[in-house]
PDB file of C-alpha atoms in Angstrom:
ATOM      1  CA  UNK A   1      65.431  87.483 120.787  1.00  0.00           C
ATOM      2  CA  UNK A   2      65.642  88.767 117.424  1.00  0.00           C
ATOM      3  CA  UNK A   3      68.223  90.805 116.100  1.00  0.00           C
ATOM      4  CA  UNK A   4      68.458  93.011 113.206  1.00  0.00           C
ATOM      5  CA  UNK A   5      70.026  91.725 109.951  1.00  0.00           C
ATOM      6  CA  UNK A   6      73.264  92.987 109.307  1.00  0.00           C
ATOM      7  CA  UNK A   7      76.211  93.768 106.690  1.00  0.00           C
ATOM      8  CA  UNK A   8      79.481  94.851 106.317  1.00  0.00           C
ATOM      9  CA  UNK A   9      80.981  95.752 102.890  1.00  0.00           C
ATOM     10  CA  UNK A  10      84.887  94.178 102.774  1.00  0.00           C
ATOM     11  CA  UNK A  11      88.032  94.887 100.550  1.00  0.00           C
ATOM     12  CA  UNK A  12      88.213  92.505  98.180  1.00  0.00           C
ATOM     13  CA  UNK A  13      90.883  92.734  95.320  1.00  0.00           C
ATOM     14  CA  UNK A  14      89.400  94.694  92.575  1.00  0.00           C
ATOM     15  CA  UNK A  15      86.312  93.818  93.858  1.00  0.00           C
ATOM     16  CA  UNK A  16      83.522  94.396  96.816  1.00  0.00           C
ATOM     17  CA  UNK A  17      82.583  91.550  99.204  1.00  0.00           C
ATOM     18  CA  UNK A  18      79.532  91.497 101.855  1.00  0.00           C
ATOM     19  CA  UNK A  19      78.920  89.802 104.461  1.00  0.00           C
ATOM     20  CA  UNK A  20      75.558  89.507 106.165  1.00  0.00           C
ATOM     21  CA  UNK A  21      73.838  87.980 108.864  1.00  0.00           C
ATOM     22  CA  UNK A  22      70.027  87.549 110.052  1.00  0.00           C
ATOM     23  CA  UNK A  23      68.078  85.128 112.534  1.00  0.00           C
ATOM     24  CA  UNK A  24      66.641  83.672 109.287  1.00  0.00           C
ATOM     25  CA  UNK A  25      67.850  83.015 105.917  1.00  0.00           C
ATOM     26  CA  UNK A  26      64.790  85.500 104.473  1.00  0.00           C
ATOM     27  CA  UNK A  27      66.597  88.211 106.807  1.00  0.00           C
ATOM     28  CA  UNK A  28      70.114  87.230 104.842  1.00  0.00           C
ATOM     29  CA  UNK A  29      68.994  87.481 101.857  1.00  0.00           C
ATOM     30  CA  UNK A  30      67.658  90.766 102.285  1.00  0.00           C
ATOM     31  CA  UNK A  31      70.677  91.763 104.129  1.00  0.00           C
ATOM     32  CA  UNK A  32      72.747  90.898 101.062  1.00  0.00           C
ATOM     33  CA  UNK A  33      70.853  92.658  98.772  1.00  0.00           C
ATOM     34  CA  UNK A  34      71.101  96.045 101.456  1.00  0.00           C
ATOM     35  CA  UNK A  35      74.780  95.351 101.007  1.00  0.00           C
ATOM     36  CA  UNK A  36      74.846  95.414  97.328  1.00  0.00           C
ATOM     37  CA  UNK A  37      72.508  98.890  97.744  1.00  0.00           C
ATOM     38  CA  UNK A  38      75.187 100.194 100.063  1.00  0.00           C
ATOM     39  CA  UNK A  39      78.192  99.070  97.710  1.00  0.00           C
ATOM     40  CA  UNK A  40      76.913 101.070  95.371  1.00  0.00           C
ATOM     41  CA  UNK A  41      75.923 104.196  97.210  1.00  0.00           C
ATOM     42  CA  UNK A  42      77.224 105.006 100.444  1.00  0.00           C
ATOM     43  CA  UNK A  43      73.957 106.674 101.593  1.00  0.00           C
ATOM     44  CA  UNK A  44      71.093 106.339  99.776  1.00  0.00           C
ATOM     45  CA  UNK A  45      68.234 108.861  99.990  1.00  0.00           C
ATOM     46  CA  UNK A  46      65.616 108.020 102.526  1.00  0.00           C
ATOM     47  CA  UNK A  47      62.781 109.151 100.480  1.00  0.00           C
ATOM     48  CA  UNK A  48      61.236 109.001  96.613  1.00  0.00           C
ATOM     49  CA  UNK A  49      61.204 105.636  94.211  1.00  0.00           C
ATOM     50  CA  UNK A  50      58.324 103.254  93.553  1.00  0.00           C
ATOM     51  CA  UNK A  51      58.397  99.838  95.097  1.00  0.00           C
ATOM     52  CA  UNK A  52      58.784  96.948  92.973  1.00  0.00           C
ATOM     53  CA  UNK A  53      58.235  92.928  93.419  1.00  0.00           C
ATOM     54  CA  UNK A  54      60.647  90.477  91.533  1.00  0.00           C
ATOM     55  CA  UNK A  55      61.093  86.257  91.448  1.00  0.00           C
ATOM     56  CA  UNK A  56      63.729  84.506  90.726  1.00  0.00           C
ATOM     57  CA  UNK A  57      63.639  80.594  91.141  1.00  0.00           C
ATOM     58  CA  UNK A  58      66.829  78.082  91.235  1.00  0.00           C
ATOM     59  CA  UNK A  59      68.069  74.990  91.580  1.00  0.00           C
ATOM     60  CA  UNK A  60      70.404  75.336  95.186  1.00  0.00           C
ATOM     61  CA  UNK A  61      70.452  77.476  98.083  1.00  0.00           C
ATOM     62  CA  UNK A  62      73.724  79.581  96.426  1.00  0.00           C
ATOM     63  CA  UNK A  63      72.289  79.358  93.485  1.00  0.00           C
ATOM     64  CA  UNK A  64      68.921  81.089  94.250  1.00  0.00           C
ATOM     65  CA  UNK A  65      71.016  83.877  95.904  1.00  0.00           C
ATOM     66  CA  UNK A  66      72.940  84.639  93.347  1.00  0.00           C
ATOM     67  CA  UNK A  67      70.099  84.877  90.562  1.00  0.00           C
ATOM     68  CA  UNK A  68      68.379  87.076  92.868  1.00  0.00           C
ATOM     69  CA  UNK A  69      71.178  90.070  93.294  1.00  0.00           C
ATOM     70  CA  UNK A  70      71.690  89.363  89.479  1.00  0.00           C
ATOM     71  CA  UNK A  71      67.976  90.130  88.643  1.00  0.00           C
ATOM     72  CA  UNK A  72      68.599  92.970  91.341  1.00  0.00           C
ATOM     73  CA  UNK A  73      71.835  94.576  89.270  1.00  0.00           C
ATOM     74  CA  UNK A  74      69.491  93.592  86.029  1.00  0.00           C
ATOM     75  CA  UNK A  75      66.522  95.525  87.081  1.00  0.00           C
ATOM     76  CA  UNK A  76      68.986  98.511  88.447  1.00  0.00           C
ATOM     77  CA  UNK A  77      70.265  98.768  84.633  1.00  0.00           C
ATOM     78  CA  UNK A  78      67.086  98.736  83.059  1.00  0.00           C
ATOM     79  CA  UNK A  79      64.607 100.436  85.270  1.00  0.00           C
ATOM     80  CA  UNK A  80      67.901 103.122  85.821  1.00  0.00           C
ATOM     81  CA  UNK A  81      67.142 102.844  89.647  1.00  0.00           C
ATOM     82  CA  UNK A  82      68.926 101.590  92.786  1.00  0.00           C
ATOM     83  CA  UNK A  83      67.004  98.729  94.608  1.00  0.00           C
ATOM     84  CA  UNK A  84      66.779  99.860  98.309  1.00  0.00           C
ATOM     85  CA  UNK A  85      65.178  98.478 101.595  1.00  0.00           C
ATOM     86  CA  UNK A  86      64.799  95.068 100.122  1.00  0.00           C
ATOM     87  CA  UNK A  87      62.338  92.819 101.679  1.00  0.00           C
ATOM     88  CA  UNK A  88      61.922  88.899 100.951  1.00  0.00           C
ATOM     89  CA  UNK A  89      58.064  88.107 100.474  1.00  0.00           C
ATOM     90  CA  UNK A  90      58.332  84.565 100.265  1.00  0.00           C
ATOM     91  CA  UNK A  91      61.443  81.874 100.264  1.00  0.00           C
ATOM     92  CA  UNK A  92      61.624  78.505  99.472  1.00  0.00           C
ATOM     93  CA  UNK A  93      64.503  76.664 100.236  1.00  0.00           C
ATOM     94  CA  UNK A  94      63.662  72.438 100.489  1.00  0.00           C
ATOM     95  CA  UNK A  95      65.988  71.058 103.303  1.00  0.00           C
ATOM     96  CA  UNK A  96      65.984  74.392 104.936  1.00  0.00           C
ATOM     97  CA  UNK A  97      63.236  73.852 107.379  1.00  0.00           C
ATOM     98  CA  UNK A  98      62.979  77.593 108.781  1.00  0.00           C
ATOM     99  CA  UNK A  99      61.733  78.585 105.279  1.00  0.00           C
ATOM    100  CA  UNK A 100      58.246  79.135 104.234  1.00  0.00           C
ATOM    101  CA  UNK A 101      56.682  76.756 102.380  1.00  0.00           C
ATOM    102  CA  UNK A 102      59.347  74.046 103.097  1.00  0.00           C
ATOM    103  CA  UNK A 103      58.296  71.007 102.275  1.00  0.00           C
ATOM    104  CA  UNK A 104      55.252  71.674 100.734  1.00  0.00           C
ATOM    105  CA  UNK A 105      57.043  71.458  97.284  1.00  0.00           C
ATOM    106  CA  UNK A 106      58.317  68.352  96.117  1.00  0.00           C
ATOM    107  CA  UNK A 107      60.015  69.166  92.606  1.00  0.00           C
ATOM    108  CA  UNK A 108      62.995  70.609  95.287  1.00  0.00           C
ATOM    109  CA  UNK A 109      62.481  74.024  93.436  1.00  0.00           C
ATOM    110  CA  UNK A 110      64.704  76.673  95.061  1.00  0.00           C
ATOM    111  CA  UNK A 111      62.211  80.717  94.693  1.00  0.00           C
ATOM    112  CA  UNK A 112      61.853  83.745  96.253  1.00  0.00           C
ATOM    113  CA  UNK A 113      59.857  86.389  95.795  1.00  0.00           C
ATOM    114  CA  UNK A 114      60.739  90.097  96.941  1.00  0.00           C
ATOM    115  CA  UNK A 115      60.293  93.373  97.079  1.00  0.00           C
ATOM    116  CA  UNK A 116      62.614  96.706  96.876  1.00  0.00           C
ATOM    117  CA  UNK A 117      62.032 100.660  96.440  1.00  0.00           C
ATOM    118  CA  UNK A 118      63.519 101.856  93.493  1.00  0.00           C
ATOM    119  CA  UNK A 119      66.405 104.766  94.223  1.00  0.00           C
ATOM    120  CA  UNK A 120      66.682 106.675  90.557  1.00  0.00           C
ATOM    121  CA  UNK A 121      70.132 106.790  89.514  1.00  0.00           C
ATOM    122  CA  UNK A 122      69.925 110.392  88.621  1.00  0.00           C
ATOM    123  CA  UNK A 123      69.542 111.462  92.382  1.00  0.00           C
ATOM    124  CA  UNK A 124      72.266 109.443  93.466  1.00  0.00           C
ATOM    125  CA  UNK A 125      76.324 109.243  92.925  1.00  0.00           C
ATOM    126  CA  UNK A 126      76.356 105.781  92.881  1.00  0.00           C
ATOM    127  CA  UNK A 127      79.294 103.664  91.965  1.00  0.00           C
ATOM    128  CA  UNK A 128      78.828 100.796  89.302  1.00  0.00           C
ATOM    129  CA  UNK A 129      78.632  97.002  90.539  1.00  0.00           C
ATOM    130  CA  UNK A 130      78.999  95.218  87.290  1.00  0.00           C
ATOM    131  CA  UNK A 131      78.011  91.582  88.585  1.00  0.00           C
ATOM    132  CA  UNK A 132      77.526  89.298  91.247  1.00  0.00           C
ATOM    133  CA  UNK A 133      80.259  86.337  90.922  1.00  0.00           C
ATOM    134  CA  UNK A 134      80.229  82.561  92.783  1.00  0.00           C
ATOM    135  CA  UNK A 135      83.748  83.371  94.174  1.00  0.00           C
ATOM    136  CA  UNK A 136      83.925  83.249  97.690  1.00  0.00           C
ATOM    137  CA  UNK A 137      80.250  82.979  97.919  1.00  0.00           C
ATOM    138  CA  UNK A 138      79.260  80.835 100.866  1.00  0.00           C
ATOM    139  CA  UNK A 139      76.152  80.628 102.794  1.00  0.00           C
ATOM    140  CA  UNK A 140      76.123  78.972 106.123  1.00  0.00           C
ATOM    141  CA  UNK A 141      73.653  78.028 109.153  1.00  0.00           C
ATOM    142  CA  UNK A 142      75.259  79.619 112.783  1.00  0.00           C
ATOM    143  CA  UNK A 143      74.624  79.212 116.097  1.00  0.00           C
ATOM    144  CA  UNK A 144      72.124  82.073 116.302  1.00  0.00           C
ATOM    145  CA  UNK A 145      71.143  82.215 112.565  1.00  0.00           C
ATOM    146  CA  UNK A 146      72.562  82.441 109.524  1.00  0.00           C
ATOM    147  CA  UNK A 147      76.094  83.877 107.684  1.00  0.00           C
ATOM    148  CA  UNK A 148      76.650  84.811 103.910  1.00  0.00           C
ATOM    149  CA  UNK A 149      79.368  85.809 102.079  1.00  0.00           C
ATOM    150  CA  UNK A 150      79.399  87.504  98.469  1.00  0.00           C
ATOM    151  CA  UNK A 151      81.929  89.111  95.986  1.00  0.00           C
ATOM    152  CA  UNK A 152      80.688  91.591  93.346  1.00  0.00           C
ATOM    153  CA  UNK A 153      82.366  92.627  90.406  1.00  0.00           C
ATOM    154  CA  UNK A 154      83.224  96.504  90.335  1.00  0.00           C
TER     155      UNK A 154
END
């Protein structure tokens, strides 16, 4: 059976953690980056925005989700929209044999590739998340799926 991905936003001294889960580790990602969206505005409009595709590629698992939500709050500041209803295209993850496309690269290349509708700031009260840290950050393989932990900078 598959369940929805999921997040809840968490206190975090002077800061904002989510956690997420999803059946997959595509699904947490995504979830992730929905709780970054919802950090930052408690309820975004359903309607308006472009969608937008973005890549980011790493060298670990934590590594390649944290240069993700960066390139997320990167594109927010520059394209002066909120990145909503986030959807992973493609993930890569060698080692992480759910993933698509593991094992079919050997140079152990960590990439994604995604896609997000773009909220503009200027319909929105949205609070400022100033950066995605390492602190805290964990992302772990469950029973039934997969758990992720992340602490933003506000």
């Amino acid at each position: 059976m598959t369940t929805e991905p999921r997040f809840e936003l968490r206190d975090h001294t002077a800061d904002i953690g989510v956690w997420a889960s999803a059946d997959d580790l595509a699904g947490l990602f995504a979830a992730v980056a929905d709780g970054l969206a919802a950090a930052s505005c408690e309820t975004p409009e359903r309607s308006g925005g472009e969608r937008f595709s973005l890549a980011v590629t790493a060298e670990s698992l934590e590594a390649l989700l944290f240069e993700y939500l960066d390139e997320l709050i990167y594109l927010r500041d520059v394209r002066l929209e909120l990145p909503v209803e986030n959807e992973i295209v493609e993930l890569v993850a060698p080692g992480c044999e759910e993933t698509e496309g593991a094992g079919e690269h050997t140079d152990e290349e960590f990439r994604l590739e995604a896609t997000a509708r773009g909220l503009p700031l200027d319909a929105i009260d949205a609070r400022e998340i100033k950066a995605v840290t390492y602190s805290e950050m964990r992302i772990e393989r469950v029973e039934d799926g997969w758990e992720g932990y992340v602490v933003f900078d506000v």
